[in-house]
Short mmCIF file of C-alpha atoms and ligand atoms in Angstrom, two decimals:
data_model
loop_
_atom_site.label_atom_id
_atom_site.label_comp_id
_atom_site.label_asym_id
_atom_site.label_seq_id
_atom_site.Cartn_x
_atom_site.Cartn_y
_atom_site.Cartn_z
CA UNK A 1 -6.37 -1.49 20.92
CA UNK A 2 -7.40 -5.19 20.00
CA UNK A 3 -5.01 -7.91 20.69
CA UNK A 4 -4.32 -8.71 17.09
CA UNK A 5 -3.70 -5.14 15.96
CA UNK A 6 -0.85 -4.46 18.91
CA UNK A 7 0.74 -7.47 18.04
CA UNK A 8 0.77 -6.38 14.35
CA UNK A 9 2.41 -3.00 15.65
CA UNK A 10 4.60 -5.30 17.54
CA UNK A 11 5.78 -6.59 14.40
CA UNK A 12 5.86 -3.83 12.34
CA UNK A 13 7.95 -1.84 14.18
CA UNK A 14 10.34 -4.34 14.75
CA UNK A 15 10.73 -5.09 10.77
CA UNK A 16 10.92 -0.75 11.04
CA UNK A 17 14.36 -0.96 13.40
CA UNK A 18 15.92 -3.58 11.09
CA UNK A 19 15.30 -1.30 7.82
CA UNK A 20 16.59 1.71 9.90
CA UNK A 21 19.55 -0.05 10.95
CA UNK A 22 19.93 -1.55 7.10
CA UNK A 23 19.43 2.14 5.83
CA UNK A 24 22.59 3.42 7.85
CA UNK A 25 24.61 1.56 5.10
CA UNK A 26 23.13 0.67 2.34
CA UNK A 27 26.13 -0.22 0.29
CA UNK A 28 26.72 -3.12 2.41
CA UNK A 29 23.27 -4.57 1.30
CA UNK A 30 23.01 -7.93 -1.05
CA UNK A 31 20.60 -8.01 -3.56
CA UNK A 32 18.91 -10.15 -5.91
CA UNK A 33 17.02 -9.51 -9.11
CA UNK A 34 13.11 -11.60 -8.94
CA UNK A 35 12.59 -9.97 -12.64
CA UNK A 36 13.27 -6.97 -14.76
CA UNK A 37 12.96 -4.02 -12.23
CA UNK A 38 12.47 -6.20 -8.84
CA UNK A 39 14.60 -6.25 -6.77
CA UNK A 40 14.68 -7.99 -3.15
CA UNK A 41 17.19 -7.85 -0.15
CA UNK A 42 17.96 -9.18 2.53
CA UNK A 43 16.38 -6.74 4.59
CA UNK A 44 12.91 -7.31 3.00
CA UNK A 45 13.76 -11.02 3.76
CA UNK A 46 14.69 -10.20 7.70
CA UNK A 47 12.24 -7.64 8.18
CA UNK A 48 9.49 -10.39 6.80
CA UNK A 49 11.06 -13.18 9.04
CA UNK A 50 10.40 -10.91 12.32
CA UNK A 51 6.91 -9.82 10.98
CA UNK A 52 6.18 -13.71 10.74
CA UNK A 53 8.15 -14.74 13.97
CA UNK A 54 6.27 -11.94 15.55
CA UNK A 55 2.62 -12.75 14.39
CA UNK A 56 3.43 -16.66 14.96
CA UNK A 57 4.45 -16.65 17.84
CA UNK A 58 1.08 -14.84 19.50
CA UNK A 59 -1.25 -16.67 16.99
CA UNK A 60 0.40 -20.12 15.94
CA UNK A 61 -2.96 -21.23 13.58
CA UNK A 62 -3.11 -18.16 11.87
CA UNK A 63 -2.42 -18.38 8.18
CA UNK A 64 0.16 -15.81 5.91
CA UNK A 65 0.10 -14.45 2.73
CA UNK A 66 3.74 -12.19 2.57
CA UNK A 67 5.46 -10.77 -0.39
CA UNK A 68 8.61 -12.98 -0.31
CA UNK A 69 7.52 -16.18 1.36
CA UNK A 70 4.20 -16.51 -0.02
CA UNK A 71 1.74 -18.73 1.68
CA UNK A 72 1.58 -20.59 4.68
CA UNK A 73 -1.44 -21.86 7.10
CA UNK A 74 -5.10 -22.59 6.22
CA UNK A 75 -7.25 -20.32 8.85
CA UNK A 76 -10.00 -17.93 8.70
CA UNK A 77 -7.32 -15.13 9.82
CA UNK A 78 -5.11 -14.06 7.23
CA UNK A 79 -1.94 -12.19 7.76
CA UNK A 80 -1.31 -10.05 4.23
CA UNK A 81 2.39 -8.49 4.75
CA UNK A 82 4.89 -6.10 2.65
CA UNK A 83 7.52 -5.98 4.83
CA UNK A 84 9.19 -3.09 2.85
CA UNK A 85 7.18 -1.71 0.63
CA UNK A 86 9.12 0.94 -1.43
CA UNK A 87 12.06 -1.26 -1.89
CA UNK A 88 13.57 0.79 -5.17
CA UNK A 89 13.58 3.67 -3.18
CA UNK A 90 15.19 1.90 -0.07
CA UNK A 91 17.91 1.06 -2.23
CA UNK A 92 18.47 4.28 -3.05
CA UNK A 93 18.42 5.85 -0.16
CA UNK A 94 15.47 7.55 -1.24
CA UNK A 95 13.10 7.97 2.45
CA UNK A 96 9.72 7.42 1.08
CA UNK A 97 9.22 3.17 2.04
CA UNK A 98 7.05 1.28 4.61
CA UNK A 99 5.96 -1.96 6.54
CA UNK A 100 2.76 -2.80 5.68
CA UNK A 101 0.39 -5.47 7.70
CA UNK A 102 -3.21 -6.24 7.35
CA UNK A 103 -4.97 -9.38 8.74
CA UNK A 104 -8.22 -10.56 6.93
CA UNK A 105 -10.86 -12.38 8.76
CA UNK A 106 -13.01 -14.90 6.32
CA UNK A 107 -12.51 -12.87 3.74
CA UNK A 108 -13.15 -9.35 4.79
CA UNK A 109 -10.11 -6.92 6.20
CA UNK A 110 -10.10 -6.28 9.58
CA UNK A 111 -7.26 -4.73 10.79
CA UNK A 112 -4.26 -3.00 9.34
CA UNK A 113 -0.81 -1.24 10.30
CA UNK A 114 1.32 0.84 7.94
CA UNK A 115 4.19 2.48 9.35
CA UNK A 116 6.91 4.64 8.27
CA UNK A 117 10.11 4.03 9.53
CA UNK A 118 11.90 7.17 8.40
CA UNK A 119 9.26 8.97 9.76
CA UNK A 120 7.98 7.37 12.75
CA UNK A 121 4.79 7.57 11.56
CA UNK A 122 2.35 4.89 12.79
CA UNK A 123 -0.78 4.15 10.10
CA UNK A 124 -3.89 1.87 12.01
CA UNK A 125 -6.92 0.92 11.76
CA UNK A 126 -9.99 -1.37 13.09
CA UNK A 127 -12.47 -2.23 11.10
CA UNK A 128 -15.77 0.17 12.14
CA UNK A 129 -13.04 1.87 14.79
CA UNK A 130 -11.50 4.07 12.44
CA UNK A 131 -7.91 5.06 11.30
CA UNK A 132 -5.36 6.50 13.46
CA UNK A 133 -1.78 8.16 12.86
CA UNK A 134 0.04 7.84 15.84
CA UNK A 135 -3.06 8.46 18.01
CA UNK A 136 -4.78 11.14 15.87
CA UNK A 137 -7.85 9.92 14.24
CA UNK A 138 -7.43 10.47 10.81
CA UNK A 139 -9.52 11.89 8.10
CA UNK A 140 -9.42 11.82 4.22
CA UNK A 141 -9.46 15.41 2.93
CA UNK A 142 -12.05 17.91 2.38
CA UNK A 143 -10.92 19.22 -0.80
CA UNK A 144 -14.00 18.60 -2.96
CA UNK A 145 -12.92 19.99 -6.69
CA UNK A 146 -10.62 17.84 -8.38
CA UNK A 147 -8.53 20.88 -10.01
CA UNK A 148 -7.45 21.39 -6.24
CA UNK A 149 -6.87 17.69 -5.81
CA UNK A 150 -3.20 16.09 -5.71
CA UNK A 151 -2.85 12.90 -7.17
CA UNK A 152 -1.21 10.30 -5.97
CA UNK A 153 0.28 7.54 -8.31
CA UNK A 154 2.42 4.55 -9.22
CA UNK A 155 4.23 4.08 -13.25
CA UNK A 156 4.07 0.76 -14.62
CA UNK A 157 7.58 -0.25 -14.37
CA UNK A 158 7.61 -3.90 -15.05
CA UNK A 159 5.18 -4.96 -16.76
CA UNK A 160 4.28 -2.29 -19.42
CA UNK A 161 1.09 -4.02 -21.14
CA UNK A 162 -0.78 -0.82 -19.67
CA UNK A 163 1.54 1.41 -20.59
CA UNK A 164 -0.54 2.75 -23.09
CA UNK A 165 -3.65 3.16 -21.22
CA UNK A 166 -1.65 4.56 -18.50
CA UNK A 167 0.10 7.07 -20.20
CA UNK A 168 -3.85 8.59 -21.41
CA UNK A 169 -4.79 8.49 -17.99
CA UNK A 170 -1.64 10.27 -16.57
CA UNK A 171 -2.14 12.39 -19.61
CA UNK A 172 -5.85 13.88 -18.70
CA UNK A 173 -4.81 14.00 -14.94
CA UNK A 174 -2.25 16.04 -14.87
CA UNK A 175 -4.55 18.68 -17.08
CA UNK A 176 -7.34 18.13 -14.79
CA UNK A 177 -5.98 18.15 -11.15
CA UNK A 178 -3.70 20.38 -9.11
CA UNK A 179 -0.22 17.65 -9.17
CA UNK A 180 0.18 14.35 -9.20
CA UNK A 181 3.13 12.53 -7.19
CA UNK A 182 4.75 9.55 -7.49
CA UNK A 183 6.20 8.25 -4.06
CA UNK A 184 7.30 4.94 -4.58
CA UNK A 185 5.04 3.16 -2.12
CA UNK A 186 1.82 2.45 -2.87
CA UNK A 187 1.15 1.40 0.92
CA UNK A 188 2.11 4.61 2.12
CA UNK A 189 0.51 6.61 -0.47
CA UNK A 190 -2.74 4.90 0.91
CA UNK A 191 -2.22 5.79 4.60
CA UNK A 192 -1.54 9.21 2.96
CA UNK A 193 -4.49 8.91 0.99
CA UNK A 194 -6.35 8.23 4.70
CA UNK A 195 -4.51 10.92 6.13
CA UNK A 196 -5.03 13.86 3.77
CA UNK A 197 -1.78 14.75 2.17
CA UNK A 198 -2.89 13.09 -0.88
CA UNK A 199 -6.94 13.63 -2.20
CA UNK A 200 -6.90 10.96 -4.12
CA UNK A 201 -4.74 7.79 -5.74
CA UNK A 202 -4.35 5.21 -8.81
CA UNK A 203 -2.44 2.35 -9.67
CA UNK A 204 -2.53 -0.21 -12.05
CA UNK A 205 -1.45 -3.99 -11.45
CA UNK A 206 -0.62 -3.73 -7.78
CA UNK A 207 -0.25 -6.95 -5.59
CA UNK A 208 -2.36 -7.67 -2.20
CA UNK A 209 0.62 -6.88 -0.26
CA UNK A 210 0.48 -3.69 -1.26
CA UNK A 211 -2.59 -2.66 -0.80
CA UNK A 212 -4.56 -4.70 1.98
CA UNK A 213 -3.72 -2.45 5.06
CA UNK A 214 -3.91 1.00 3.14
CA UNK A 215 -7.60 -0.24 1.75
CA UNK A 216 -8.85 -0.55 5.21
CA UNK A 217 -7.17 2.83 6.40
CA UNK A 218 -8.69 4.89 3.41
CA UNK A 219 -12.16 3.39 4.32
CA UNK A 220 -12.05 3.33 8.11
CA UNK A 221 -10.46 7.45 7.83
CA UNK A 222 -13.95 7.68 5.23
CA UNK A 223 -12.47 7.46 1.84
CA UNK A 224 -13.80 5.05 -0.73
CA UNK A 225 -11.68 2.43 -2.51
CA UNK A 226 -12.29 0.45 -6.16
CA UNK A 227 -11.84 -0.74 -8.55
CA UNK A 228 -11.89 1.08 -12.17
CA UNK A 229 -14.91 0.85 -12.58
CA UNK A 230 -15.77 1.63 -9.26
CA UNK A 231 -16.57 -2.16 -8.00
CA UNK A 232 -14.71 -4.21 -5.68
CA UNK A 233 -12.41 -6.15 -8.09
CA UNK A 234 -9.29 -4.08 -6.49
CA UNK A 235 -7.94 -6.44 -3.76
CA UNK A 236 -7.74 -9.35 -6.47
CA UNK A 237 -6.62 -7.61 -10.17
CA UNK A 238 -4.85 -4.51 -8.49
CA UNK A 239 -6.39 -1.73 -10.13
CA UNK A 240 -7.00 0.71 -7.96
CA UNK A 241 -8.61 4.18 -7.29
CA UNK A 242 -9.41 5.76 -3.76
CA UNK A 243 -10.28 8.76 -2.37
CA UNK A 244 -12.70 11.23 -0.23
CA UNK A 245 -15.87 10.52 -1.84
CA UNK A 246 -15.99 13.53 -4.03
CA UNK A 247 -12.66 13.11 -5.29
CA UNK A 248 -13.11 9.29 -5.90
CA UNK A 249 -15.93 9.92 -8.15
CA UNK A 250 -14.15 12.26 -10.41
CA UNK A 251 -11.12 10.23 -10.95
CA UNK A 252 -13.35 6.71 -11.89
CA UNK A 253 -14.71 9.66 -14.18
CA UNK A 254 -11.22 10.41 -16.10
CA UNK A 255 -9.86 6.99 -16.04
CA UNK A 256 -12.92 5.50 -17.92
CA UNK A 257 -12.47 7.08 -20.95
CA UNK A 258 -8.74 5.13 -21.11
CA UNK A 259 -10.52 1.77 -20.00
CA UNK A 260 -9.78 -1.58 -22.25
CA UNK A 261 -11.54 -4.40 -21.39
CA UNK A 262 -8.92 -6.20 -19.23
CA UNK A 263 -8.77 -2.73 -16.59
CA UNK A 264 -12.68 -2.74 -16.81
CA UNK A 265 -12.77 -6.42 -15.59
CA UNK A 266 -14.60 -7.07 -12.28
C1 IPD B 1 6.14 -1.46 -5.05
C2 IPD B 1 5.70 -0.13 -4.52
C3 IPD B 1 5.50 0.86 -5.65
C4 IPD B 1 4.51 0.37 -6.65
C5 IPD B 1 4.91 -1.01 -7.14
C6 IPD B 1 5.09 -1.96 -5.97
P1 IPD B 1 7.75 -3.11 -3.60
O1 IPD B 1 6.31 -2.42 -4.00
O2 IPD B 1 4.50 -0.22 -3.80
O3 IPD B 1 5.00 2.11 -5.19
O4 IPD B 1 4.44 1.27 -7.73
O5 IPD B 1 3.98 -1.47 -8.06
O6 IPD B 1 5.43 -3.24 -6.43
O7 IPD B 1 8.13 -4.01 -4.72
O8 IPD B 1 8.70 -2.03 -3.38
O9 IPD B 1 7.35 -3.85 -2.37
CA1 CA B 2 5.06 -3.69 -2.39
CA1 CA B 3 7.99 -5.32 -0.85
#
């Protein structure tokens, strides 16, 4: 495994005992409102403090881009990290959450780490060395017809300017595919994306955080990833659509119908 991606395991998993330990008694957890619908804890702000320590400590000049510390460092290495992603459903002692770590180099993702603490399930991947879940190489599914497909989503629940064009969208999919679920973590729903259980997923609005390791795990385990329109736009405006190749086709295909010019934008 390279250097950079054990450490990031390193990390990960040690941000994945502190939210196990937190989970145990989740009444005793503070938390703050960042706006309508967000909510932080302390254990997103511990958990991010040992991911941090953790990378730091091995790589001193890298730089950092995390959820709830923002940005630190000027390097060619970039550290992107949700260090609970799925933090609704952590409150609620609802098990579908996840650490999520990728590390850019000059631009272009290179490694990434997603892993599940309820589940022990370990997401990586290496750029051009594929995606792994706890040492099986993964693969997106075969599934090629999208009435077969299930769907993997999030709702727009904080900032509803797309509610309309979302509601269309969710509106032809569920007439057009087999199911459509919506976890509650859009990292993990990539790694499951990479993994199979899911043939395909959209979001609208997500945040780098979110996204940056599960991009690299859908591609490296060869799925596609886009934008709405198909283009690369995703990692910066957070519209997003992956898949196997088949299936990635035929969603751009039902979403562009429901398309106003801000979601077209790349
Ligand atoms: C959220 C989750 C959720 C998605 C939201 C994200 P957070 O992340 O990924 O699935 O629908 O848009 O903000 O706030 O729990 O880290
Ligand atoms: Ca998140
Ligand atoms: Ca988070």
């Amino acid at each position: 495994m390279h250097p950079m991606l054990s450490t990031a395991v390193k990390a990960a998993r040690r941000a994945g005992a502190i939210i196990n330990r937190a989970a145990l008694d989740i009444d005793q957890i503070t938390i703050e409102t960042k706006q309508h619908n967000d909510f932080v804890s302390e254990v997103d702000r511990m958990a991010e403090k040992t991911i941090i320590d953790t990378l730091l400590e091995a790589y001193p000049d890298h730089a950092i881009l995390a959820e709830e510390s923002g940005r630190r460092g000027e390097s060619d290495y970039i550290w992107i990290i949700d260090p609970l992603d799925g933090t609704t459903n952590f409150l609620h002692g609802f098990p579908q959450y996840s650490v999520s770590i990728a590390l850019s180099y000059k631009g272009v993702l290179d490694q990434a780490v997603i892993f599940d603490p309820t589940r022990n399930d370990l997401f990586i991947a290496s750029r051009g060395k594929g995606a792994f879940l706890n040492d099986r190489r993964l693969r997106v599914s075969k599934r090629i017809k999208l009435a077969e497909a299930l769907i993997g989503t999030g709702f727009p629940f904080r900032d509803f300017q797309h509610l309309d064009a979302y509601l269309a969208m969710f509106r032809d999919m569920l007439q057009k595919t087999a199911g459509i679920r919506r976890p509650g973590s859009a990292a993990l729903d990539l790694a499951w994306v990479a993994a199979g259980r899911l043939d395909g997923f959209w979001e609208i609005g997500l945040s780098k955080w979110d996204i940056a390791a599960g991009c690299l795990l859908v591609q490296e385990a060869g799925g596609l990833v886009g934008d709405f329109s198909g283009e690369d736009s995703y990692i910066d405006t957070g519209n997003i659509v992956a898949g196997s190749p088949k299936i990635f086709a035929q969603l751009l295909q039902i979403l562009s119908p429901h398309l106003t010019d801000t979601l077209k934008g790349h």
